[in-house]
Amino acid sequence: MNKKEWEEKYLEPFLKKAGERKKEFITASGFLVDQVYTPEDIDLDYESSLSYPGVYPFTRGIYPTMYRGRVWTMRQYAGFGTAEETNKRYRYLLEQGQTGLSVAFDLPTQIGYDSDHPMAMGEIGKVGVAIDTIEDMQILFDGIPLDRVSTSMTINSTCAQILSMYIAIAESQGISRDQLRGTVQNDMLKEYIARGTYIFPPEPSLRLATDIIMFCAKEVPRWNSISISGYHMEEAGATPVQEVAFTLADGITYVERVIERGMDVDAFAPRLSFFFAAGNNLF
Amino acid sequence: MKDRFEAKNPRSMMLRFHTQTAGCTLTAQQPENNIVRVTIQALAAVLGGTQSLHTNSFDEALSLPTEKAVRIALRTQQILAEESGVADVADPLGGSYYVEWLTDKIEEEAMKYIEKIDEMGGMVRAIEAGFPQREIQRSAYEKQKKIDEGEMTVVGVNKYQIEEEIELEILRIDENMVRKQVERLKKFRESRDKKKVEEALEKLKKAAEGEENLVPYILECIKARATLGETTDVLREVFGEYQAPQIF
């Protein structure tokens, strides 16, 4: 029996007796969903479409053992008030078994205003921690071994300043920059598309973003120099298709720009990372 | 990466990703239900093979998360990792007819967008023309319409509502913190070598006007104890500020 025969012989008579809950079933991307999927619905060559974990095209995962070797990094995004309060929250999360840190900065920090600037009024410490100086950064990571945790920082327009502070406090603790592990978001394009914390026009923003990618490739080799993000597009209302498409198109732009500036693709591409949203529809 | 940019290192072809559960799905009504939503979303992320995961706290539609809410969010991940069995095998859903059909379909539709953006001259041009912004806006509108008309269920919001008084321990930011932050900044400014700061900022300005990599210059400013705002101001002066185009 094939799918068409099943539909004629079993499905249609059944539908005549008992209808379905809805006229049509639609995914978050607007695809109409059939009652069932079968081998006939997919054009699948196992080796080229899926292959094995740890093997190109990595559809089944990027490592041969996936979570059997080590589970994903549990990384709770946190930050509020001043560096002292946030530092306490980080220590609490690490005590509770969290395995990576993720820093939320307040809006003034994200758009480059110090806490005493009129533009910062009413926003200090609200959606994240306020960081003005290298001293604030020192307090934020006080007592946290920077050579042993990985730290993700949601920072874009002022990414170079924040990354510099992180490198500087690590070096003052005797930890060299090539030992540091973590991620900076550094994805300026999605700021214009969906998130909104841009400062400069797109061209200088792209220059800064590629400066950071190139700097990290040479000097901070274990650091993810960008997290190309679809999450904020999804939060702004994008469908999964739009989230995937626009995020990859942003990624293509960064890769093109760095190559244009003379760096070999394999010298920086292994350190590109991505960031997506998981919504209510499991699929 | 392999076809378009001729990468040779397999690591260049891996898509490593972080996932966060979708904040926009959290509801202020019956907030405890968010724990269940987050669990489903976290499961999706893990089934997708994520490298790292943030699980939202159930009270986030109302305020910054409290310690208890954050702990539950973290425990959700620990239960998935250590109790559910989902971490015991690579890609448990691989080969599911439905999942593979969906994957192909999303790939196909996403490629259409990418080709369209290529035709427009790349993402920067597309953004300037307001293309992705408009597409997202349209989807957001359609989704909200479906929720408003009850075509799409949001449990506790447009279906299964209850009379409730939301009793939650809410974390608030203390105004004293702001004062403390501003005072610390003032002391910091007074205690540094002003000349060193000015020199570093001047060097950054020159570099920004040219084409050199700016990160080493910014690092020098920070080490000379320039503030985040001062360093950004130099770049504002050279690069200008962006005004978003009128899209709608």
Coordinates of C-alpha atoms in Angstrom, one line a residue:
Chain A
M1 CA 0.0 0.0 0.0
N2 CA 1.2 3.5 -0.7
K3 CA 0.1 6.8 0.9
K4 CA -2.4 7.6 -1.8
E5 CA -4.1 4.2 -1.4
W6 CA -4.2 4.6 2.3
E7 CA -5.8 8.0 1.9
E8 CA -8.5 6.5 -0.4
K9 CA -9.1 3.3 1.4
Y10 CA -8.8 4.3 5.1
L11 CA -8.5 8.1 5.6
E12 CA -11.4 9.4 3.4
P13 CA -14.1 6.9 4.7
F14 CA -13.0 7.7 8.2
L15 CA -13.1 11.5 7.6
K16 CA -16.7 11.1 6.3
K17 CA -17.7 9.5 9.6
A18 CA -15.7 11.6 12.0
G19 CA -14.2 15.0 11.1
E20 CA -11.1 16.6 12.5
R21 CA -10.7 19.2 15.2
K22 CA -9.7 21.9 12.8
K23 CA -10.1 22.6 9.1
E24 CA -6.4 22.7 8.7
F25 CA -3.3 22.1 10.8
I26 CA -0.5 24.6 10.2
T27 CA 3.1 24.9 11.5
A28 CA 4.6 28.1 12.9
S29 CA 6.1 28.7 9.5
G30 CA 2.7 28.3 7.8
F31 CA 3.1 24.8 6.3
L32 CA 0.0 22.7 6.0
V33 CA 0.5 19.5 7.9
D34 CA -0.8 16.1 6.6
Q35 CA -2.3 13.5 8.8
V36 CA 0.8 11.4 8.7
Y37 CA 4.3 11.4 7.1
T38 CA 5.8 8.4 5.4
P39 CA 9.0 7.4 3.5
E40 CA 7.2 8.7 0.4
D41 CA 7.2 12.3 1.7
I42 CA 10.9 12.6 2.0
D43 CA 13.6 12.5 -0.6
L44 CA 16.4 11.3 1.7
D45 CA 19.8 10.0 0.9
Y46 CA 21.1 8.9 4.3
E47 CA 24.8 9.7 3.8
S48 CA 24.4 13.1 2.1
S49 CA 21.3 14.4 4.0
L50 CA 21.9 13.0 7.5
S51 CA 25.0 10.9 7.8
Y52 CA 26.5 10.2 11.2
P53 CA 27.0 12.4 14.3
G54 CA 30.3 14.3 14.0
V55 CA 30.3 13.9 10.2
Y56 CA 29.5 16.5 7.5
P57 CA 26.8 17.8 7.0
F58 CA 26.5 17.4 10.8
T59 CA 22.7 17.0 10.6
R60 CA 22.8 14.5 13.4
G61 CA 25.0 16.6 15.6
I62 CA 28.5 18.0 15.6
Y63 CA 30.2 15.5 17.9
P64 CA 30.3 11.7 17.5
T65 CA 29.0 11.1 21.0
M66 CA 26.9 14.3 21.5
Y67 CA 25.5 14.5 25.0
R68 CA 26.9 11.1 26.0
G69 CA 30.3 12.8 26.2
R70 CA 29.2 16.0 27.9
V71 CA 25.8 17.5 28.1
W72 CA 25.1 21.0 26.7
T73 CA 26.3 24.0 28.7
M74 CA 23.6 25.2 31.1
R75 CA 23.9 28.9 30.8
Q76 CA 21.3 31.2 32.4
Y77 CA 21.3 34.7 31.2
A78 CA 21.5 37.0 34.2
G79 CA 22.3 40.5 35.3
F80 CA 20.6 43.3 37.2
G81 CA 21.5 46.3 39.3
T82 CA 25.2 46.7 40.0
A83 CA 28.1 44.4 39.6
E84 CA 28.0 43.4 43.3
E85 CA 24.4 42.1 43.1
T86 CA 25.0 40.3 39.8
N87 CA 28.2 38.7 41.1
K88 CA 26.2 37.2 43.9
R89 CA 23.7 35.8 41.5
Y90 CA 26.5 34.2 39.4
R91 CA 28.0 32.6 42.4
Y92 CA 24.6 31.2 43.4
L93 CA 24.1 29.8 39.9
L94 CA 27.5 28.2 39.8
E95 CA 26.9 26.6 43.2
Q96 CA 23.6 25.2 41.9
G97 CA 25.4 23.4 39.1
Q98 CA 25.2 25.9 36.3
T99 CA 28.2 25.3 33.9
G100 CA 28.6 28.6 32.1
L101 CA 27.9 32.3 32.7
S102 CA 25.8 34.6 30.6
V103 CA 25.9 38.3 31.2
A104 CA 22.9 40.6 30.6
F105 CA 23.9 44.3 30.4
D106 CA 21.6 47.2 31.1
L107 CA 20.6 49.4 28.1
P108 CA 23.0 52.3 28.8
T109 CA 25.9 49.8 28.8
Q110 CA 24.6 48.4 25.5
I111 CA 24.4 51.7 23.7
G112 CA 27.5 53.3 25.2
Y113 CA 26.4 55.7 27.9
D114 CA 28.0 55.8 31.4
S115 CA 25.6 55.7 34.3
D116 CA 26.0 59.4 35.0
H117 CA 24.9 60.4 31.5
P118 CA 21.4 62.0 31.1
M119 CA 20.5 59.3 28.5
A120 CA 21.1 56.6 31.1
M121 CA 18.5 58.0 33.6
G122 CA 15.8 55.5 34.6
E123 CA 17.5 52.6 32.8
I124 CA 20.5 51.9 35.1
G125 CA 20.6 48.3 36.2
K126 CA 17.1 47.6 34.8
V127 CA 17.4 44.9 32.1
G128 CA 20.9 43.9 33.1
V129 CA 24.0 44.9 35.0
A130 CA 25.5 48.4 34.7
I131 CA 29.1 48.3 33.6
D132 CA 30.9 51.6 33.1
T133 CA 34.5 50.8 33.9
I134 CA 37.1 48.1 34.2
E135 CA 36.6 48.4 38.0
D136 CA 32.9 47.4 37.6
M137 CA 34.0 44.4 35.5
Q138 CA 36.4 43.3 38.2
I139 CA 33.6 43.3 40.8
L140 CA 31.3 41.5 38.4
F141 CA 33.7 38.5 38.1
D142 CA 35.2 38.7 41.6
G143 CA 36.0 35.2 42.9
I144 CA 35.1 33.5 39.6
P145 CA 38.0 31.6 37.9
L146 CA 38.0 33.0 34.4
D147 CA 40.3 30.2 33.1
R148 CA 37.7 27.6 34.2
V149 CA 34.3 29.1 33.3
S150 CA 33.1 30.1 29.9
T151 CA 31.3 33.4 29.7
S152 CA 28.8 34.5 27.2
M153 CA 28.1 38.2 26.9
T154 CA 25.1 39.7 25.2
I155 CA 26.8 42.8 23.9
N156 CA 26.9 44.2 20.4
S157 CA 27.5 48.0 19.8
T158 CA 29.9 48.2 22.7
C159 CA 31.3 44.7 22.3
A160 CA 34.9 45.8 21.8
Q161 CA 34.9 47.8 25.0
I162 CA 33.3 45.0 27.1
L163 CA 35.6 42.3 25.6
S164 CA 38.6 44.5 26.3
M165 CA 37.5 44.8 29.9
Y166 CA 37.2 41.0 30.2
I167 CA 40.6 40.5 28.7
A168 CA 42.2 43.2 30.9
I169 CA 40.8 41.8 34.1
A170 CA 41.8 38.2 33.2
E171 CA 45.3 39.4 32.4
S172 CA 45.5 41.2 35.7
Q173 CA 44.7 37.8 37.3
G174 CA 47.6 36.2 35.4
I175 CA 45.3 34.5 32.9
S176 CA 46.4 35.0 29.3
R177 CA 43.9 35.8 26.6
D178 CA 44.5 32.6 24.7
Q179 CA 43.1 30.7 27.7
L180 CA 39.8 32.5 27.8
R181 CA 36.6 30.7 26.7
G182 CA 33.3 32.4 26.0
T183 CA 31.2 34.2 23.5
V184 CA 30.4 37.8 22.6
Q185 CA 27.1 38.4 20.7
N186 CA 28.7 41.0 18.3
D187 CA 25.9 40.6 15.8
M188 CA 25.2 44.1 14.6
L189 CA 23.0 43.2 11.6
K190 CA 20.2 41.8 13.7
E191 CA 20.2 44.9 15.8
Y192 CA 19.0 46.8 12.7
I193 CA 16.5 44.0 11.9
A194 CA 15.0 43.3 15.2
R195 CA 16.8 44.2 18.5
G196 CA 17.5 47.9 18.2
T197 CA 20.6 48.6 20.3
Y198 CA 22.6 50.0 17.5
I199 CA 24.7 53.3 17.7
F200 CA 26.5 53.7 14.4
P201 CA 25.4 53.3 10.8
P202 CA 25.6 49.7 9.4
E203 CA 29.0 50.1 7.6
P204 CA 31.1 51.2 10.6
S205 CA 29.2 48.7 12.7
L206 CA 30.2 45.9 10.4
R207 CA 33.8 47.1 10.4
L208 CA 33.8 46.9 14.2
A209 CA 32.2 43.5 14.2
T210 CA 34.7 42.2 11.7
D211 CA 37.5 43.8 13.7
I212 CA 36.4 41.8 16.6
I213 CA 36.2 38.5 14.6
M214 CA 39.7 39.0 13.2
F215 CA 41.2 40.1 16.5
C216 CA 39.8 37.0 18.3
A217 CA 40.9 34.7 15.5
K218 CA 44.5 35.8 16.1
E219 CA 44.6 36.7 19.8
V220 CA 41.7 34.9 21.6
P221 CA 41.6 31.6 19.7
R222 CA 39.2 29.8 22.0
W223 CA 36.7 32.6 22.1
N224 CA 33.5 32.6 19.9
S225 CA 33.9 36.0 18.3
I226 CA 30.2 36.3 17.2
S227 CA 26.9 34.7 18.0
I228 CA 24.8 35.2 14.9
S229 CA 21.4 35.6 16.3
G230 CA 17.9 34.7 15.2
Y231 CA 16.4 34.7 18.7
H232 CA 15.5 38.4 18.6
M233 CA 13.9 38.0 15.2
E234 CA 11.7 35.3 16.6
E235 CA 10.8 37.5 19.6
A236 CA 9.9 40.2 17.2
G237 CA 7.5 37.8 15.5
A238 CA 9.5 36.1 12.8
T239 CA 8.5 32.6 11.7
P240 CA 11.1 29.7 12.0
V241 CA 11.7 30.0 8.3
Q242 CA 12.4 33.7 8.6
E243 CA 14.6 33.2 11.6
V244 CA 16.7 30.6 9.9
A245 CA 16.9 32.6 6.6
F246 CA 17.8 36.0 7.9
T247 CA 20.2 34.6 10.5
L248 CA 22.1 32.7 7.8
A249 CA 22.0 35.7 5.4
D250 CA 23.6 37.8 8.2
G251 CA 26.2 35.1 8.7
I252 CA 27.0 35.1 4.9
T253 CA 27.6 38.9 5.2
Y254 CA 30.1 38.6 8.1
V255 CA 32.0 35.8 6.3
E256 CA 32.1 37.8 3.0
R257 CA 33.4 40.9 4.9
V258 CA 36.1 39.1 6.7
I259 CA 37.3 37.3 3.6
E260 CA 37.3 40.7 1.7
R261 CA 39.6 42.0 4.4
G262 CA 42.1 39.2 3.6
M263 CA 41.6 36.5 6.1
D264 CA 41.3 32.9 5.1
V265 CA 37.8 31.4 5.7
D266 CA 39.2 28.5 7.8
A267 CA 41.1 30.9 10.1
F268 CA 38.0 32.4 11.6
A269 CA 34.9 30.3 10.6
P270 CA 35.4 27.6 13.3
R271 CA 34.7 30.4 15.9
L272 CA 31.4 31.6 14.4
S273 CA 28.5 30.6 16.6
F274 CA 24.7 31.0 16.4
F275 CA 21.8 31.7 18.6
F276 CA 18.2 30.5 18.1
A277 CA 14.9 30.5 19.9
A278 CA 12.9 27.5 20.9
G279 CA 9.1 28.2 20.8
N280 CA 6.1 26.3 22.0
N281 CA 5.6 24.2 18.9
L282 CA 8.0 21.3 19.6
F283 CA 8.6 20.9 15.9
Chain B
M1 CA 30.4 27.2 4.1
K2 CA 31.7 24.4 2.0
D3 CA 30.0 25.2 -1.3
R4 CA 29.8 29.0 -1.1
F5 CA 33.0 29.8 0.6
E6 CA 35.1 26.8 -0.1
A7 CA 36.0 26.1 3.5
K8 CA 38.2 23.0 4.0
N9 CA 38.3 22.6 7.7
P10 CA 35.2 20.6 8.9
R11 CA 35.0 22.8 12.0
S12 CA 34.2 25.7 9.6
M13 CA 31.1 23.7 8.4
M14 CA 29.7 23.0 11.9
L15 CA 26.8 25.1 13.0
R16 CA 27.4 25.5 16.7
F17 CA 24.5 27.2 18.5
H18 CA 23.1 28.4 21.7
T19 CA 19.4 28.3 22.4
Q20 CA 17.1 30.3 24.6
T21 CA 13.5 29.4 25.2
A22 CA 11.2 31.9 23.6
G23 CA 10.5 34.8 26.0
C24 CA 7.5 35.9 24.0
T25 CA 5.6 32.7 24.9
L26 CA 5.6 33.4 28.6
T27 CA 2.4 34.6 30.0
A28 CA 1.7 36.9 33.0
Q29 CA -1.6 34.9 33.6
Q30 CA -1.2 31.7 35.5
P31 CA 2.6 32.2 35.5
E32 CA 3.3 28.7 36.8
N33 CA 2.2 27.3 33.4
N34 CA 5.4 28.8 32.0
I35 CA 7.4 26.1 33.8
V36 CA 5.7 23.6 31.5
R37 CA 6.2 25.7 28.4
V38 CA 9.8 26.1 29.1
T39 CA 10.2 22.4 29.6
I40 CA 8.8 21.7 26.1
Q41 CA 10.9 24.4 24.6
A42 CA 14.1 23.1 26.3
L43 CA 13.3 19.6 25.1
A44 CA 13.0 21.0 21.5
A45 CA 16.4 22.6 21.9
V46 CA 18.1 19.5 23.2
L47 CA 16.4 17.3 20.4
G48 CA 17.9 19.9 18.0
G49 CA 21.4 19.3 19.3
T50 CA 22.1 22.6 21.0
Q51 CA 25.6 23.3 22.4
S52 CA 24.2 25.5 25.2
L53 CA 20.9 26.4 26.6
H54 CA 19.2 29.2 28.6
T55 CA 15.8 28.3 30.1
N56 CA 13.6 31.2 31.0
S57 CA 12.3 31.6 34.5
F58 CA 8.5 31.4 34.9
D59 CA 8.1 34.9 36.4
E60 CA 9.9 36.7 33.5
A61 CA 6.7 38.1 32.0
L62 CA 6.2 39.9 35.3
S63 CA 9.7 41.0 36.4
L64 CA 13.3 40.1 36.6
P65 CA 13.6 36.5 37.8
T66 CA 13.8 35.7 41.5
E67 CA 16.4 33.2 42.8
K68 CA 13.7 30.5 43.2
A69 CA 12.4 31.0 39.7
V70 CA 16.0 30.8 38.3
R71 CA 16.6 27.6 40.2
I72 CA 13.5 26.0 38.8
A73 CA 14.6 27.0 35.3
L74 CA 18.1 25.4 35.9
R75 CA 16.5 22.3 37.4
T76 CA 14.4 21.9 34.3
Q77 CA 17.7 21.5 32.3
Q78 CA 19.1 19.1 34.9
I79 CA 16.0 16.9 34.8
L80 CA 16.2 16.8 31.0
A81 CA 19.9 16.0 31.1
E82 CA 19.9 13.4 33.9
E83 CA 16.4 11.9 34.2
S84 CA 14.7 12.0 30.8
G85 CA 17.1 9.8 28.8
V86 CA 17.1 12.3 25.9
A87 CA 20.8 12.8 26.4
D88 CA 21.6 9.1 26.2
V89 CA 21.7 8.8 22.4
A90 CA 22.7 11.2 19.5
D91 CA 19.8 12.8 17.6
P92 CA 16.9 10.6 18.8
L93 CA 14.5 12.1 16.3
G94 CA 16.8 11.6 13.3
G95 CA 14.9 9.8 10.6
S96 CA 11.4 10.7 11.8
Y97 CA 9.4 11.1 8.6
Y98 CA 7.7 14.2 9.9
V99 CA 10.9 15.9 11.2
E100 CA 12.8 15.1 8.0
W101 CA 10.0 16.5 5.9
L102 CA 9.8 19.6 8.0
T103 CA 13.6 20.1 7.8
D104 CA 13.6 19.9 4.0
K105 CA 10.7 22.2 3.8
I106 CA 12.3 24.8 6.1
E107 CA 15.6 24.6 4.2
E108 CA 13.8 25.0 0.9
E109 CA 11.8 28.1 2.0
A110 CA 14.8 29.6 3.8
M111 CA 16.9 29.3 0.6
K112 CA 14.2 31.3 -1.3
Y113 CA 14.7 34.2 1.2
I114 CA 18.5 33.9 1.0
E115 CA 18.4 34.0 -2.8
K116 CA 16.1 37.0 -2.7
I117 CA 18.5 38.8 -0.3
D118 CA 21.4 37.9 -2.6
E119 CA 19.5 39.5 -5.5
M120 CA 19.0 42.6 -3.5
G121 CA 22.7 42.9 -3.1
G122 CA 23.2 41.3 0.3
M123 CA 21.8 41.8 3.8
V124 CA 23.0 45.4 4.3
R125 CA 21.1 46.6 1.3
A126 CA 18.1 44.5 2.3
I127 CA 18.1 46.1 5.8
E128 CA 18.4 49.6 4.3
A129 CA 15.4 48.8 2.1
G130 CA 13.5 47.6 5.2
F131 CA 13.0 44.1 3.7
P132 CA 13.6 41.7 6.7
Q133 CA 12.0 44.2 9.1
R134 CA 8.8 44.3 7.0
E135 CA 8.7 40.5 6.6
I136 CA 9.0 40.0 10.4
Q137 CA 6.4 42.7 11.0
R138 CA 3.9 41.0 8.7
S139 CA 4.4 37.6 10.5
A140 CA 4.0 39.2 13.9
Y141 CA 0.8 40.8 12.8
E142 CA -0.6 37.6 11.4
K143 CA 0.2 35.7 14.6
Q144 CA -1.3 38.3 16.9
K145 CA -4.5 38.3 14.7
K146 CA -4.7 34.5 15.1
I147 CA -4.4 34.8 18.9
D148 CA -6.9 37.7 19.1
E149 CA -9.4 35.7 17.0
G150 CA -8.9 32.6 19.1
E151 CA -7.6 30.6 16.1
M152 CA -4.3 30.1 18.0
T153 CA -4.6 29.0 21.6
V154 CA -2.6 30.5 24.4
V155 CA -3.6 28.6 27.6
G156 CA -4.6 30.9 30.4
V157 CA -4.8 33.9 28.1
N158 CA -7.4 33.3 25.4
K159 CA -8.7 30.0 26.7
Y160 CA -9.0 28.4 30.2
Q161 CA -8.8 31.7 31.9
I162 CA -9.3 32.0 35.6
E163 CA -10.0 34.8 38.1
E164 CA -6.7 35.2 39.8
E165 CA -4.6 37.5 41.9
I166 CA -1.0 36.9 41.0
E167 CA 1.0 36.4 44.1
L168 CA 4.7 36.3 43.3
E169 CA 7.8 37.3 45.0
I170 CA 9.0 40.1 42.7
L171 CA 12.6 41.2 42.5
R172 CA 12.9 45.0 42.3
I173 CA 15.9 47.2 41.7
D174 CA 16.8 49.3 44.6
E175 CA 17.3 53.0 43.9
N176 CA 20.3 53.0 46.2
M177 CA 22.1 50.8 43.8
V178 CA 21.9 53.5 41.1
R179 CA 23.4 56.1 43.5
K180 CA 26.2 53.7 44.5
Q181 CA 27.0 53.1 40.8
V182 CA 27.2 56.8 39.9
E183 CA 29.3 57.5 43.0
R184 CA 31.7 54.7 42.1
L185 CA 32.0 56.1 38.6
K186 CA 32.8 59.5 39.9
K187 CA 35.5 58.2 42.2
F188 CA 37.0 56.2 39.3
R189 CA 37.2 59.3 37.1
E190 CA 38.9 61.3 39.9
S191 CA 41.5 58.7 40.7
R192 CA 43.0 58.0 37.2
D193 CA 45.7 59.6 35.2
K194 CA 43.7 62.0 33.0
K195 CA 46.6 62.5 30.5
K196 CA 46.9 58.8 29.9
V197 CA 43.2 58.5 29.2
E198 CA 43.2 61.4 26.8
E199 CA 46.2 60.1 24.9
A200 CA 44.6 56.7 24.5
L201 CA 41.3 58.2 23.3
E202 CA 43.2 60.4 20.8
K203 CA 45.0 57.4 19.3
L204 CA 41.7 55.5 19.0
K205 CA 40.2 58.5 17.2
K206 CA 43.0 58.5 14.6
A207 CA 42.7 54.7 14.1
A208 CA 39.0 55.0 13.7
E209 CA 39.5 57.6 10.9
G210 CA 41.8 55.1 9.2
E211 CA 41.3 51.4 8.4
E212 CA 43.3 49.6 11.1
N213 CA 41.7 47.0 13.4
L214 CA 40.3 49.0 16.3
V215 CA 40.2 46.3 19.0
P216 CA 43.8 46.9 20.2
Y217 CA 43.2 50.6 20.5
I218 CA 40.0 50.1 22.5
L219 CA 41.8 47.7 24.7
E220 CA 44.5 50.4 25.3
C221 CA 41.8 52.9 26.2
I222 CA 40.2 50.5 28.7
K223 CA 43.6 49.7 30.3
A224 CA 44.3 53.4 30.5
R225 CA 41.0 53.5 32.5
A226 CA 38.8 55.2 30.0
T227 CA 35.1 54.5 30.6
L228 CA 32.8 52.7 28.3
G229 CA 30.9 55.9 27.5
E230 CA 34.1 57.9 26.8
T231 CA 35.4 55.3 24.4
T232 CA 32.0 55.1 22.6
D233 CA 31.8 58.9 22.4
V234 CA 35.1 58.9 20.3
L235 CA 33.6 56.4 17.9
R236 CA 30.3 58.3 17.8
E237 CA 32.2 61.4 16.8
V238 CA 34.0 59.6 13.9
F239 CA 31.2 57.2 12.7
G240 CA 28.1 59.3 13.4
E241 CA 24.8 57.8 14.7
Y242 CA 22.3 55.8 12.8
Q243 CA 18.7 56.9 12.1
A244 CA 16.4 54.0 11.3
P245 CA 14.7 54.3 8.0
Q246 CA 10.9 54.8 7.9
I247 CA 9.6 51.4 7.0
F248 CA 5.9 51.3 7.3

